[in-house]
CSV table of C-alpha atoms in Angstrom, one decimal:
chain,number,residue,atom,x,y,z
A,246,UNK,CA,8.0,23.7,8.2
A,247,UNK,CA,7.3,20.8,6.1
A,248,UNK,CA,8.1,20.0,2.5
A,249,UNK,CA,5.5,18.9,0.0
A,250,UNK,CA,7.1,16.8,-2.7
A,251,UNK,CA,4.8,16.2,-5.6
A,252,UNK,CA,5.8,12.7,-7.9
A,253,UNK,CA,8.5,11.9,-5.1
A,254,UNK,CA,11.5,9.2,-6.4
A,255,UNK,CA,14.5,8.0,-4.4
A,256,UNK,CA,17.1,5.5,-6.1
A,257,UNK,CA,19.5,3.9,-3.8
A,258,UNK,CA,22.3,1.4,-5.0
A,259,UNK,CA,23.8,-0.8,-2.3
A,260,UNK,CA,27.5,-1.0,-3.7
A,261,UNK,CA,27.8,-4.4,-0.8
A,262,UNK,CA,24.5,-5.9,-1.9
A,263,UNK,CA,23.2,-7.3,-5.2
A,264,UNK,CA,20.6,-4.9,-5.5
A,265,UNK,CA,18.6,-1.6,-5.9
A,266,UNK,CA,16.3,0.0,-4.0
A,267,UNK,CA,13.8,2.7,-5.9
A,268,UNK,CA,11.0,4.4,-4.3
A,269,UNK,CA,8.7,6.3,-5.7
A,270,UNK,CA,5.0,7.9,-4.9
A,271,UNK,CA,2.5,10.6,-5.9
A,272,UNK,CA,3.3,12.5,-2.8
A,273,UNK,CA,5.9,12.7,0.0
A,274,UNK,CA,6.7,14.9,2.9
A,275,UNK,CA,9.9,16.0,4.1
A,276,UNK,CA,10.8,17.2,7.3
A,277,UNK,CA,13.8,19.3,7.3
A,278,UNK,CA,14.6,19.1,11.6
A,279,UNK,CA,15.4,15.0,10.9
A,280,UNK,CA,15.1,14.5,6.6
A,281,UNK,CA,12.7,11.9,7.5
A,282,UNK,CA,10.5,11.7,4.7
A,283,UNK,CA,6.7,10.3,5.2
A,284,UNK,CA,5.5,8.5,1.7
A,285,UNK,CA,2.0,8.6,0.5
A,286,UNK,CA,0.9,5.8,-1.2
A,287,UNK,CA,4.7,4.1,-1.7
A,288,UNK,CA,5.6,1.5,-4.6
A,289,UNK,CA,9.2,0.1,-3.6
A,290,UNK,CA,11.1,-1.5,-6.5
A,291,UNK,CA,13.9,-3.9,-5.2
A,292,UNK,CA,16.0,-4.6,-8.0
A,293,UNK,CA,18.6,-8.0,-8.0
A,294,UNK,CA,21.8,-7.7,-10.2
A,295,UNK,CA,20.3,-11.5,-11.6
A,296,UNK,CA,17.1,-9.5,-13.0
A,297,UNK,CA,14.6,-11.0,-10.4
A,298,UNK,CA,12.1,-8.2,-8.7
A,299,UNK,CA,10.2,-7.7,-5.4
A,300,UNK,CA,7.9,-5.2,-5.6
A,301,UNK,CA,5.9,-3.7,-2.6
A,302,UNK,CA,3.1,-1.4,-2.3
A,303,UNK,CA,1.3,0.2,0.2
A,304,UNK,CA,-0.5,2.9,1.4
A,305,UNK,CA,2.2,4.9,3.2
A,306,UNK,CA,5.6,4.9,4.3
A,307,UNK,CA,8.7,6.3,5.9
A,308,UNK,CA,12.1,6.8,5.5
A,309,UNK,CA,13.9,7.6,8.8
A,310,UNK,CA,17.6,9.0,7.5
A,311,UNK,CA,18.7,8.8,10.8
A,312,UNK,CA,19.1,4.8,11.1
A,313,UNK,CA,18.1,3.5,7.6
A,314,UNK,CA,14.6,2.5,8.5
A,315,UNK,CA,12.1,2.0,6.0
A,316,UNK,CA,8.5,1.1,8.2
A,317,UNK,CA,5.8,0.5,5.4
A,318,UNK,CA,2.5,0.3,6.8
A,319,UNK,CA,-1.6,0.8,5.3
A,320,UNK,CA,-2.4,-2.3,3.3
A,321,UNK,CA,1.1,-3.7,2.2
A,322,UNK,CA,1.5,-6.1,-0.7
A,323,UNK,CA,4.7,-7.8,-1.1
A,324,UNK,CA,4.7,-9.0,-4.9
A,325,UNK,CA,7.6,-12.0,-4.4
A,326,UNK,CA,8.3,-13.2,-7.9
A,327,UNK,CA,7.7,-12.7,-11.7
A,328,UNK,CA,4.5,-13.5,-11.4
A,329,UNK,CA,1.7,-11.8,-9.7
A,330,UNK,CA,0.0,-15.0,-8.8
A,331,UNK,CA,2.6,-15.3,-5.3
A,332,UNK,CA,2.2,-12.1,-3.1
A,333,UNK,CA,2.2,-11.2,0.7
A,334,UNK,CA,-0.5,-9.7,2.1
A,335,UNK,CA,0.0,-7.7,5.4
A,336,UNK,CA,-0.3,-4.4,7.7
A,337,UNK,CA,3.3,-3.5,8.1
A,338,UNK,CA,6.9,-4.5,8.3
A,339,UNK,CA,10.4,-2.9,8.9
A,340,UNK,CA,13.5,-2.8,6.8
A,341,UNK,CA,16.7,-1.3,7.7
A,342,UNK,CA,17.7,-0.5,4.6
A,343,UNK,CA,21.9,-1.6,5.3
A,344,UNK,CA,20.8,-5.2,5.9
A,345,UNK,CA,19.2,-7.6,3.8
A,346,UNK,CA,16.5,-8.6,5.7
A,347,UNK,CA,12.6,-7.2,5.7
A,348,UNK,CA,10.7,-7.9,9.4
A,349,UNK,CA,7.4,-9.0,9.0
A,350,UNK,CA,6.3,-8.2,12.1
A,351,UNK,CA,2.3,-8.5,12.2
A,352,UNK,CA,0.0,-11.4,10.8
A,353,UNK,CA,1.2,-12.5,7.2
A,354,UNK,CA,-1.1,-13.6,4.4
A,355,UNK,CA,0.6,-15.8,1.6
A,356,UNK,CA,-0.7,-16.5,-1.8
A,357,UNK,CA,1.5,-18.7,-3.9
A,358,UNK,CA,-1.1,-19.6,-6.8
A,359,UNK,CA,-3.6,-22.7,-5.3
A,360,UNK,CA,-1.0,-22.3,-1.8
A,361,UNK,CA,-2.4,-20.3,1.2
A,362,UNK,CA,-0.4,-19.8,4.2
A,363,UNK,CA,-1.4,-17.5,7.3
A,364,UNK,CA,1.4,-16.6,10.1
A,365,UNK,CA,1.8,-14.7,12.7
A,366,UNK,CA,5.1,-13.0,11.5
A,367,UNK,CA,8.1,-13.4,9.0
A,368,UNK,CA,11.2,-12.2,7.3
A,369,UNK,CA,12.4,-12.0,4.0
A,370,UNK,CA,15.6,-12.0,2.8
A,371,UNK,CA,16.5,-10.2,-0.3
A,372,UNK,CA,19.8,-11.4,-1.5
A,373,UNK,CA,19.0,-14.8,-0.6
A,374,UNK,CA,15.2,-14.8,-2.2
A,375,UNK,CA,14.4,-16.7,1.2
A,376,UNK,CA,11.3,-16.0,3.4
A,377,UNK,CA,10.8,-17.6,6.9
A,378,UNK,CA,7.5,-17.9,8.1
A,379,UNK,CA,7.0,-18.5,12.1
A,380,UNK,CA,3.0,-20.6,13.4
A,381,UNK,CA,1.8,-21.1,10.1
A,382,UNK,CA,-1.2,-23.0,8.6
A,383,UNK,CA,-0.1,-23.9,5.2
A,384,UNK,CA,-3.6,-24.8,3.1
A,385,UNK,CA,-2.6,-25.9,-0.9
A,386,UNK,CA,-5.4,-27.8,-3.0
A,387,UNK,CA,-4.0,-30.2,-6.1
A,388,UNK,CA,-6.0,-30.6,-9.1
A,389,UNK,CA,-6.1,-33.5,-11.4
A,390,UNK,CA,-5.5,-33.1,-15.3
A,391,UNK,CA,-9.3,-31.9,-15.9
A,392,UNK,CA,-9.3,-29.1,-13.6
A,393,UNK,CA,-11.1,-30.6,-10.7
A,394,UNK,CA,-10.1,-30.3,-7.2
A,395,UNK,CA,-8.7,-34.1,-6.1
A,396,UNK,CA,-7.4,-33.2,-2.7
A,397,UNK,CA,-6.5,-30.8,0.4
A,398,UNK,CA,-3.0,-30.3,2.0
A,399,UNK,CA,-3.4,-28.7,5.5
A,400,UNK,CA,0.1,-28.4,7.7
A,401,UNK,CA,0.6,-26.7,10.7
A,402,UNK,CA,3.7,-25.8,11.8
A,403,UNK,CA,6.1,-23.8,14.1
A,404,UNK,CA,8.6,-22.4,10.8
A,405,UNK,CA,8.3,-22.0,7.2
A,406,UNK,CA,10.9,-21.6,5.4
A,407,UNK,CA,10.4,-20.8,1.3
A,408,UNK,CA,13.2,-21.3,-0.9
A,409,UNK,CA,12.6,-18.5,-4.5
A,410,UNK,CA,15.8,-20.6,-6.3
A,411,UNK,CA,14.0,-24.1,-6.1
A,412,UNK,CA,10.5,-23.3,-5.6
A,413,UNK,CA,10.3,-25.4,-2.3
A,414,UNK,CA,8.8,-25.2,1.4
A,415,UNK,CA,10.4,-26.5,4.2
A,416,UNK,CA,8.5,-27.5,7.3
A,417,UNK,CA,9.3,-27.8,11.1
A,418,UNK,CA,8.4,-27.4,14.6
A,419,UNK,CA,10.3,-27.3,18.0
A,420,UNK,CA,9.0,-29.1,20.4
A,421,UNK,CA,6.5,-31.3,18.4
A,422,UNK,CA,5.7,-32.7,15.0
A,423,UNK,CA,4.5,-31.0,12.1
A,424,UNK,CA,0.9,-31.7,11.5
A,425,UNK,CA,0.0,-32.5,8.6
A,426,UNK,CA,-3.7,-33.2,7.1
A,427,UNK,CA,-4.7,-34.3,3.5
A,428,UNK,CA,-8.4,-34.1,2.4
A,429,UNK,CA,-9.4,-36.7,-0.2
A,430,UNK,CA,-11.8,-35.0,-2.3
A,431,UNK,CA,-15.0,-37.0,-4.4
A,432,UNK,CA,-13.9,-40.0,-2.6
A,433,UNK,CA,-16.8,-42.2,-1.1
């Protein structure tokens, strides 16, 4: 038989990494055969030793005990930085919770401000604050000092790599070039 836990929290500290992991939800089941735990409507805090946050919600989630596996799945958002204004939009990913590493394993939304990029799949690294991105379109607009839209970035690329420290994109392909595209906006 099942158990119904009502305002469910979990806090692990990972002695070998620079952060915290807490979990928390209105509702979670625990199934006594394994101690797998199935999470209703999951907010995951990870906390860094330097202060910065990731915070991820979603509509459900489990813990599997037996190898450290955290799958979150239902409408995930990945919150990457202090501000809300650069998320990650997508239906699931993996985390074993030993390593540092989240998989992103289905299509990937990114929203960093006036900065779109879609992918097919991604990690994240949490000591490092680095996410890799793999087939992207990259989409950004620049505005001029009135507010007006001047132009359109478009790249398309094989990886994309996102440094948290310095704020910057990296951009390459394999076998080819990375396309790039720049839309010239009110120009005649």
């Amino acid at each position: 038989k099942n158990s119904y836990i009502h305002n469910f929290e979990i806090i692990q500290e990972h002695p070998k990494n620079d952060y915290s992991v807490r979990i928390s939800s209105p509702k979670a089941i625990l199934d006594p055969t394994n101690n797998d735990i199935e999470i209703i409507d999951s907010t995951i805090n990870i906390i860094k030793n330097n202060g910065r946050e990731l915070l991820v919600e979603s509509g459900s989630s489990t813990l599997n005990n037996s190898n450290s596996l955290i799958r979150v799945f239902n409408n995930v958002s990945i919150i990457l930085s202090d501000t809300s204004k650069y998320f990650i939009k997508t239906n699931s990913f993996n985390w074993y919770i030993n390593t540092s590493n989240i998989n992103l394993d289905s299509p990937i939304y990114v929203n960093f401000d006036n900065t779109n990029i879609i992918s097919t799949k991604g990690t994240y690294n949490i000591s490092s604050s680095q996410l890799k991105l793999q087939n992207n379109i990259f989409s950004s607009s620049i505005f001029n000092n009135k507010g007006e839209e001047q132009f359109q970035i478009k790249i398309i690329s094989d990886l994309a790599k996102w440094e948290n420290n310095d704020n910057s994109f990296h951009f390459t392909s394999d076998n080819k070039q990375v396309e790039t595209i720049v839309y010239f906006l009110g120009i005649k």
